[in-house]
PDB file of C-alpha atoms in Angstrom:
ATOM      1  CA  THR A   1      38.219 144.671 144.724  1.00 82.00           C
ATOM      2  CA  TYR A   2      39.292 141.062 144.298  1.00 87.00           C
ATOM      3  CA  SER A   3      42.405 139.101 145.165  1.00 92.00           C
ATOM      4  CA  VAL A   4      43.739 138.072 141.765  1.00 96.00           C
ATOM      5  CA  SER A   5      46.923 136.517 140.417  1.00 98.00           C
ATOM      6  CA  VAL A   6      47.904 137.565 136.911  1.00 98.00           C
ATOM      7  CA  ILE A   7      50.318 136.336 134.277  1.00 99.00           C
ATOM      8  CA  SER A   8      51.770 138.689 131.701  1.00 98.00           C
ATOM      9  CA  VAL A   9      52.692 136.729 128.572  1.00 99.00           C
ATOM     10  CA  ASP A  10      54.292 138.027 125.395  1.00 97.00           C
ATOM     11  CA  ILE A  11      55.870 136.653 122.213  1.00 98.00           C
ATOM     12  CA  VAL A  12      59.614 137.351 122.167  1.00 98.00           C
ATOM     13  CA  GLN A  13      60.775 139.440 119.180  1.00 96.00           C
ATOM     14  CA  ASN A  14      57.273 139.693 117.725  1.00 97.00           C
ATOM     15  CA  SER A  15      58.218 142.538 115.363  1.00 96.00           C
ATOM     16  CA  VAL A  16      60.988 140.384 113.839  1.00 96.00           C
ATOM     17  CA  LEU A  17      58.499 137.552 113.277  1.00 97.00           C
ATOM     18  CA  VAL A  18      56.044 139.963 111.626  1.00 97.00           C
ATOM     19  CA  ARG A  19      58.762 141.232 109.253  1.00 96.00           C
ATOM     20  CA  GLU A  20      59.833 137.679 108.364  1.00 96.00           C
ATOM     21  CA  HIS A  21      56.406 136.065 108.019  1.00 97.00           C
ATOM     22  CA  GLY A  22      53.966 138.898 107.269  1.00 97.00           C
ATOM     23  CA  THR A  23      50.825 140.055 108.992  1.00 97.00           C
ATOM     24  CA  ARG A  24      48.501 137.310 107.704  1.00 98.00           C
ATOM     25  CA  THR A  25      50.751 134.483 108.850  1.00 98.00           C
ATOM     26  CA  MET A  26      51.230 136.148 112.221  1.00 98.00           C
ATOM     27  CA  GLU A  27      47.495 136.643 112.670  1.00 97.00           C
ATOM     28  CA  LYS A  28      47.097 132.890 112.205  1.00 98.00           C
ATOM     29  CA  LEU A  29      49.884 132.312 114.746  1.00 98.00           C
ATOM     30  CA  TYR A  30      48.184 134.676 117.239  1.00 98.00           C
ATOM     31  CA  PHE A  31      44.898 132.818 116.814  1.00 97.00           C
ATOM     32  CA  LEU A  32      46.581 129.448 117.399  1.00 97.00           C
ATOM     33  CA  LEU A  33      48.554 130.760 120.381  1.00 97.00           C
ATOM     34  CA  ARG A  34      45.398 132.175 121.944  1.00 97.00           C
ATOM     35  CA  ARG A  35      43.656 128.814 121.452  1.00 97.00           C
ATOM     36  CA  PHE A  36      46.666 127.038 123.019  1.00 98.00           C
ATOM     37  CA  LEU A  37      46.550 129.414 126.005  1.00 98.00           C
ATOM     38  CA  ASP A  38      42.772 129.050 126.396  1.00 98.00           C
ATOM     39  CA  ARG A  39      43.213 125.278 126.749  1.00 98.00           C
ATOM     40  CA  LYS A  40      45.947 125.749 129.369  1.00 98.00           C
ATOM     41  CA  LEU A  41      43.841 128.285 131.262  1.00 99.00           C
ATOM     42  CA  ALA A  42      40.888 125.896 131.397  1.00 98.00           C
ATOM     43  CA  ASP A  43      43.062 123.379 133.263  1.00 98.00           C
ATOM     44  CA  TYR A  44      43.845 125.956 135.988  1.00 99.00           C
ATOM     45  CA  ASP A  45      40.517 127.823 136.148  1.00 98.00           C
ATOM     46  CA  GLY A  46      42.029 130.951 134.631  1.00 98.00           C
ATOM     47  CA  ARG A  47      40.885 133.312 131.908  1.00 95.00           C
ATOM     48  CA  VAL A  48      42.233 135.812 129.430  1.00 94.00           C
ATOM     49  CA  TRP A  49      41.756 139.210 131.041  1.00 90.00           C
ATOM     50  CA  ASN A  50      43.105 141.324 128.213  1.00 89.00           C
ATOM     51  CA  TRP A  51      44.670 140.312 124.884  1.00 92.00           C
ATOM     52  CA  ALA A  52      46.531 142.367 122.267  1.00 91.00           C
ATOM     53  CA  GLY A  53      47.551 139.980 119.467  1.00 87.00           C
ATOM     54  CA  ASP A  54      51.034 138.906 120.554  1.00 94.00           C
ATOM     55  CA  GLY A  55      50.377 138.806 124.288  1.00 96.00           C
ATOM     56  CA  GLY A  56      48.230 139.815 127.177  1.00 96.00           C
ATOM     57  CA  ILE A  57      47.165 139.390 130.763  1.00 95.00           C
ATOM     58  CA  LEU A  58      45.823 136.091 132.110  1.00 97.00           C
ATOM     59  CA  ALA A  59      43.884 136.149 135.399  1.00 95.00           C
ATOM     60  CA  PHE A  60      43.222 133.701 138.222  1.00 97.00           C
ATOM     61  CA  ALA A  61      40.790 134.464 141.042  1.00 95.00           C
ATOM     62  CA  PHE A  62      39.429 132.699 144.103  1.00 94.00           C
ATOM     63  CA  ALA A  63      40.957 129.811 146.049  1.00 96.00           C
ATOM     64  CA  ASP A  64      44.667 129.039 145.620  1.00 97.00           C
ATOM     65  CA  ASN A  65      44.984 131.554 142.769  1.00 98.00           C
ATOM     66  CA  VAL A  66      48.728 132.091 143.334  1.00 99.00           C
ATOM     67  CA  ASN A  67      49.698 128.423 142.958  1.00 98.00           C
ATOM     68  CA  ARG A  68      47.277 127.942 140.051  1.00 99.00           C
ATOM     69  CA  ALA A  69      48.775 130.922 138.200  1.00 99.00           C
ATOM     70  CA  VAL A  70      52.370 129.780 138.729  1.00 99.00           C
ATOM     71  CA  LYS A  71      51.563 126.193 137.699  1.00 99.00           C
ATOM     72  CA  CYS A  72      49.764 127.482 134.598  1.00 99.00           C
ATOM     73  CA  ALA A  73      52.790 129.618 133.650  1.00 99.00           C
ATOM     74  CA  ILE A  74      55.023 126.554 134.060  1.00 98.00           C
ATOM     75  CA  ASP A  75      52.625 124.458 131.968  1.00 98.00           C
ATOM     76  CA  ILE A  76      52.550 127.100 129.230  1.00 98.00           C
ATOM     77  CA  GLN A  77      56.340 127.285 128.996  1.00 98.00           C
ATOM     78  CA  THR A  78      56.934 123.519 129.202  1.00 97.00           C
ATOM     79  CA  SER A  79      54.174 122.788 126.642  1.00 97.00           C
ATOM     80  CA  LEU A  80      55.325 125.435 124.174  1.00 97.00           C
ATOM     81  CA  PRO A  81      57.640 122.963 122.379  1.00 95.00           C
ATOM     82  CA  LEU A  82      54.536 120.952 121.401  1.00 95.00           C
ATOM     83  CA  PHE A  83      52.945 124.135 120.067  1.00 96.00           C
ATOM     84  CA  ASN A  84      56.101 124.900 118.083  1.00 95.00           C
ATOM     85  CA  ILE A  85      56.272 121.492 116.369  1.00 93.00           C
ATOM     86  CA  SER A  86      52.550 121.400 115.622  1.00 94.00           C
ATOM     87  CA  PRO A  87      51.818 121.082 111.880  1.00 95.00           C
ATOM     88  CA  GLU A  88      49.303 123.940 112.341  1.00 95.00           C
ATOM     89  CA  ASN A  89      52.040 126.370 113.406  1.00 96.00           C
ATOM     90  CA  PRO A  90      52.539 128.634 110.366  1.00 97.00           C
ATOM     91  CA  VAL A  91      56.054 129.888 111.205  1.00 95.00           C
ATOM     92  CA  ASN A  92      59.220 127.902 110.563  1.00 86.00           C
ATOM     93  CA  ARG A  93      61.085 128.851 113.708  1.00 87.00           C
ATOM     94  CA  ARG A  94      60.670 128.418 117.428  1.00 91.00           C
ATOM     95  CA  VAL A  95      58.275 130.883 119.019  1.00 96.00           C
ATOM     96  CA  ALA A  96      59.430 131.898 122.493  1.00 97.00           C
ATOM     97  CA  LEU A  97      57.418 133.517 125.266  1.00 98.00           C
ATOM     98  CA  ARG A  98      58.288 135.560 128.313  1.00 98.00           C
ATOM     99  CA  THR A  99      55.974 135.160 131.300  1.00 99.00           C
ATOM    100  CA  ALA A 100      55.747 136.844 134.692  1.00 99.00           C
ATOM    101  CA  VAL A 101      53.344 136.378 137.602  1.00 99.00           C
ATOM    102  CA  ASP A 102      52.147 138.840 140.269  1.00 98.00           C
ATOM    103  CA  THR A 103      49.269 138.841 142.731  1.00 98.00           C
ATOM    104  CA  GLY A 104      47.283 141.404 144.685  1.00 96.00           C
ATOM    105  CA  ARG A 105      44.012 143.284 144.971  1.00 92.00           C
ATOM    106  CA  VAL A 106      42.462 144.483 141.698  1.00 87.00           C
ATOM    107  CA  ARG A 107      39.259 146.462 141.168  1.00 77.00           C
ATOM    108  CA  PHE A 108      37.150 144.619 138.589  1.00 71.00           C
ATOM    109  CA  TYR A 109      35.240 146.267 135.745  1.00 64.00           C
ATOM    110  CA  SER A 110      33.418 144.315 133.046  1.00 64.00           C
ATOM    111  CA  ASP A 111      35.297 146.502 130.544  1.00 61.00           C
ATOM    112  CA  THR A 112      38.791 145.186 131.295  1.00 56.00           C
ATOM    113  CA  GLY A 113      40.309 148.105 129.373  1.00 58.00           C
ATOM    114  CA  ARG A 114      39.229 150.403 132.239  1.00 55.00           C
ATOM    115  CA  ILE A 115      41.192 148.454 134.840  1.00 55.00           C
ATOM    116  CA  VAL A 116      44.211 150.345 136.132  1.00 67.00           C
ATOM    117  CA  SER A 117      46.160 148.350 138.681  1.00 87.00           C
ATOM    118  CA  ASP A 118      49.596 148.337 140.271  1.00 92.00           C
ATOM    119  CA  VAL A 119      49.506 144.525 140.030  1.00 95.00           C
ATOM    120  CA  ILE A 120      48.913 144.513 136.269  1.00 93.00           C
ATOM    121  CA  ASN A 121      51.351 147.377 135.680  1.00 93.00           C
ATOM    122  CA  TYR A 122      54.127 145.682 137.685  1.00 96.00           C
ATOM    123  CA  VAL A 123      53.676 142.230 136.119  1.00 97.00           C
ATOM    124  CA  ALA A 124      53.754 143.683 132.599  1.00 96.00           C
ATOM    125  CA  HIS A 125      56.987 145.563 133.360  1.00 96.00           C
ATOM    126  CA  LEU A 126      58.534 142.547 135.122  1.00 98.00           C
ATOM    127  CA  GLU A 127      57.787 140.359 132.089  1.00 98.00           C
ATOM    128  CA  LYS A 128      59.091 142.822 129.499  1.00 97.00           C
ATOM    129  CA  ALA A 129      62.149 144.224 131.295  1.00 97.00           C
ATOM    130  CA  ALA A 130      63.395 141.479 133.636  1.00 96.00           C
ATOM    131  CA  THR A 131      62.355 138.142 132.128  1.00 97.00           C
ATOM    132  CA  GLU A 132      64.400 136.246 129.559  1.00 97.00           C
ATOM    133  CA  PRO A 133      62.832 134.163 126.756  1.00 97.00           C
ATOM    134  CA  GLY A 134      61.483 130.799 127.899  1.00 97.00           C
ATOM    135  CA  ARG A 135      61.557 131.746 131.568  1.00 98.00           C
ATOM    136  CA  ILE A 136      59.085 132.778 134.241  1.00 98.00           C
ATOM    137  CA  SER A 137      59.581 135.583 136.746  1.00 98.00           C
ATOM    138  CA  ILE A 138      57.536 135.808 139.940  1.00 99.00           C
ATOM    139  CA  SER A 139      57.046 138.821 142.192  1.00 98.00           C
ATOM    140  CA  GLU A 140      57.748 138.947 145.930  1.00 97.00           C
ATOM    141  CA  ARG A 141      54.022 138.568 146.688  1.00 97.00           C
ATOM    142  CA  VAL A 142      53.913 135.441 144.528  1.00 98.00           C
ATOM    143  CA  ILE A 143      57.073 134.071 146.174  1.00 98.00           C
ATOM    144  CA  ASN A 144      55.400 134.488 149.572  1.00 97.00           C
ATOM    145  CA  GLY A 145      52.243 132.655 148.451  1.00 97.00           C
ATOM    146  CA  THR A 146      53.724 129.806 146.402  1.00 98.00           C
ATOM    147  CA  ASP A 147      54.176 126.243 147.598  1.00 97.00           C
ATOM    148  CA  PRO A 148      57.854 125.508 148.435  1.00 96.00           C
ATOM    149  CA  LYS A 149      57.926 122.551 146.013  1.00 96.00           C
ATOM    150  CA  ILE A 150      56.982 124.871 143.167  1.00 97.00           C
ATOM    151  CA  LEU A 151      59.508 127.502 144.304  1.00 96.00           C
ATOM    152  CA  SER A 152      62.295 124.932 143.945  1.00 95.00           C
ATOM    153  CA  ILE A 153      62.543 125.620 140.184  1.00 96.00           C
ATOM    154  CA  PHE A 154      63.142 129.342 140.764  1.00 97.00           C
ATOM    155  CA  GLY A 155      66.616 130.771 141.352  1.00 95.00           C
ATOM    156  CA  ASP A 156      67.950 133.389 143.722  1.00 90.00           C
ATOM    157  CA  GLU A 157      66.177 136.676 144.205  1.00 90.00           C
ATOM    158  CA  GLY A 158      66.906 139.732 142.149  1.00 95.00           C
ATOM    159  CA  HIS A 159      65.361 143.193 142.439  1.00 96.00           C
ATOM    160  CA  PHE A 160      63.152 144.947 139.912  1.00 96.00           C
ATOM    161  CA  GLU A 161      61.635 148.396 140.493  1.00 95.00           C
ATOM    162  CA  GLY A 162      62.770 148.091 144.125  1.00 95.00           C
ATOM    163  CA  PHE A 163      61.022 144.773 144.816  1.00 96.00           C
ATOM    164  CA  PRO A 164      62.438 141.237 145.069  1.00 96.00           C
ATOM    165  CA  TYR A 165      61.599 138.724 142.351  1.00 98.00           C
ATOM    166  CA  ARG A 166      62.787 135.292 141.262  1.00 97.00           C
ATOM    167  CA  THR A 167      63.147 133.688 137.822  1.00 96.00           C
ATOM    168  CA  THR A 168      63.231 130.041 136.791  1.00 96.00           C
ATOM    169  CA  THR A 169      66.773 128.679 136.934  1.00 93.00           C
ATOM    170  CA  ARG A 170      66.676 127.679 133.266  1.00 92.00           C
ATOM    171  CA  ARG A 171      64.581 127.954 130.132  1.00 94.00           C
ATOM    172  CA  LEU A 172      61.524 125.728 130.225  1.00 93.00           C
ATOM    173  CA  ASP A 173      60.686 125.742 126.510  1.00 91.00           C
ATOM    174  CA  LEU A 174      63.565 123.857 124.850  1.00 87.00           C
ATOM    175  CA  LEU A 175      62.403 120.229 124.836  1.00 73.00           C
ATOM    176  CA  PHE A 176      62.373 119.950 121.024  1.00 65.00           C
ATOM    177  CA  ALA A 177      64.872 122.719 120.277  1.00 62.00           C
ATOM    178  CA  ASP A 178      66.527 120.687 117.531  1.00 62.00           C
ATOM    179  CA  ALA A 179      63.282 119.678 115.781  1.00 57.00           C
ATOM    180  CA  GLU A 180      62.674 120.827 112.217  1.00 58.00           C
ATOM    181  CA  GLY A 181      61.258 124.335 112.201  1.00 56.00           C
ATOM    182  CA  CYS A 182      62.455 125.006 115.752  1.00 56.00           C
ATOM    183  CA  GLU A 183      65.954 126.197 114.993  1.00 57.00           C
ATOM    184  CA  GLU A 184      67.523 128.627 117.415  1.00 54.00           C
ATOM    185  CA  ASP A 185      68.112 132.149 116.212  1.00 54.00           C
ATOM    186  CA  GLU A 186      68.961 135.558 117.635  1.00 52.00           C
ATOM    187  CA  ALA A 187      65.307 136.296 118.420  1.00 49.00           C
ATOM    188  CA  THR A 188      64.722 133.303 120.672  1.00 53.00           C
ATOM    189  CA  ALA A 189      68.237 132.560 121.970  1.00 53.00           C
TER     190      ALA A 189
END
């Protein structure tokens, strides 16, 4: 087993985007989003662990993996406005992400589909059920391992599935919210 920090990331209201823009356009968006995430991961020595089109699990191992994962999640959310205004982006509305971070021991298999882990299960549920668009949630284990300066952007603790967690005090993805093609709508509000 390895000590690993993981990010669960997912496009908010993906099914609405698919209905509005069609499968081909969304496949192009998924490709561009994955490329965007790969560049962010390279900066923090992370990798895509598992990917399913509109989201997946990103992994960070070895030294300082907790802080690297949290900083990468922050970088993803704060850089998303640049992704949204990119001329390559094939959709004409703001794409929002939810992200959550957890850490713990995970048994590694080269076939990542075989990996069953409480860490991965919890982070995926935390992201989907307790994290609002444009925000980052972090588990208790991540809170305990994160530099206090980084923790300063996270609000008071809540509880999810019986464990404490914290979420960023505000959305991090709204820098260019009023730019053409980035209009707010029900799906990303």
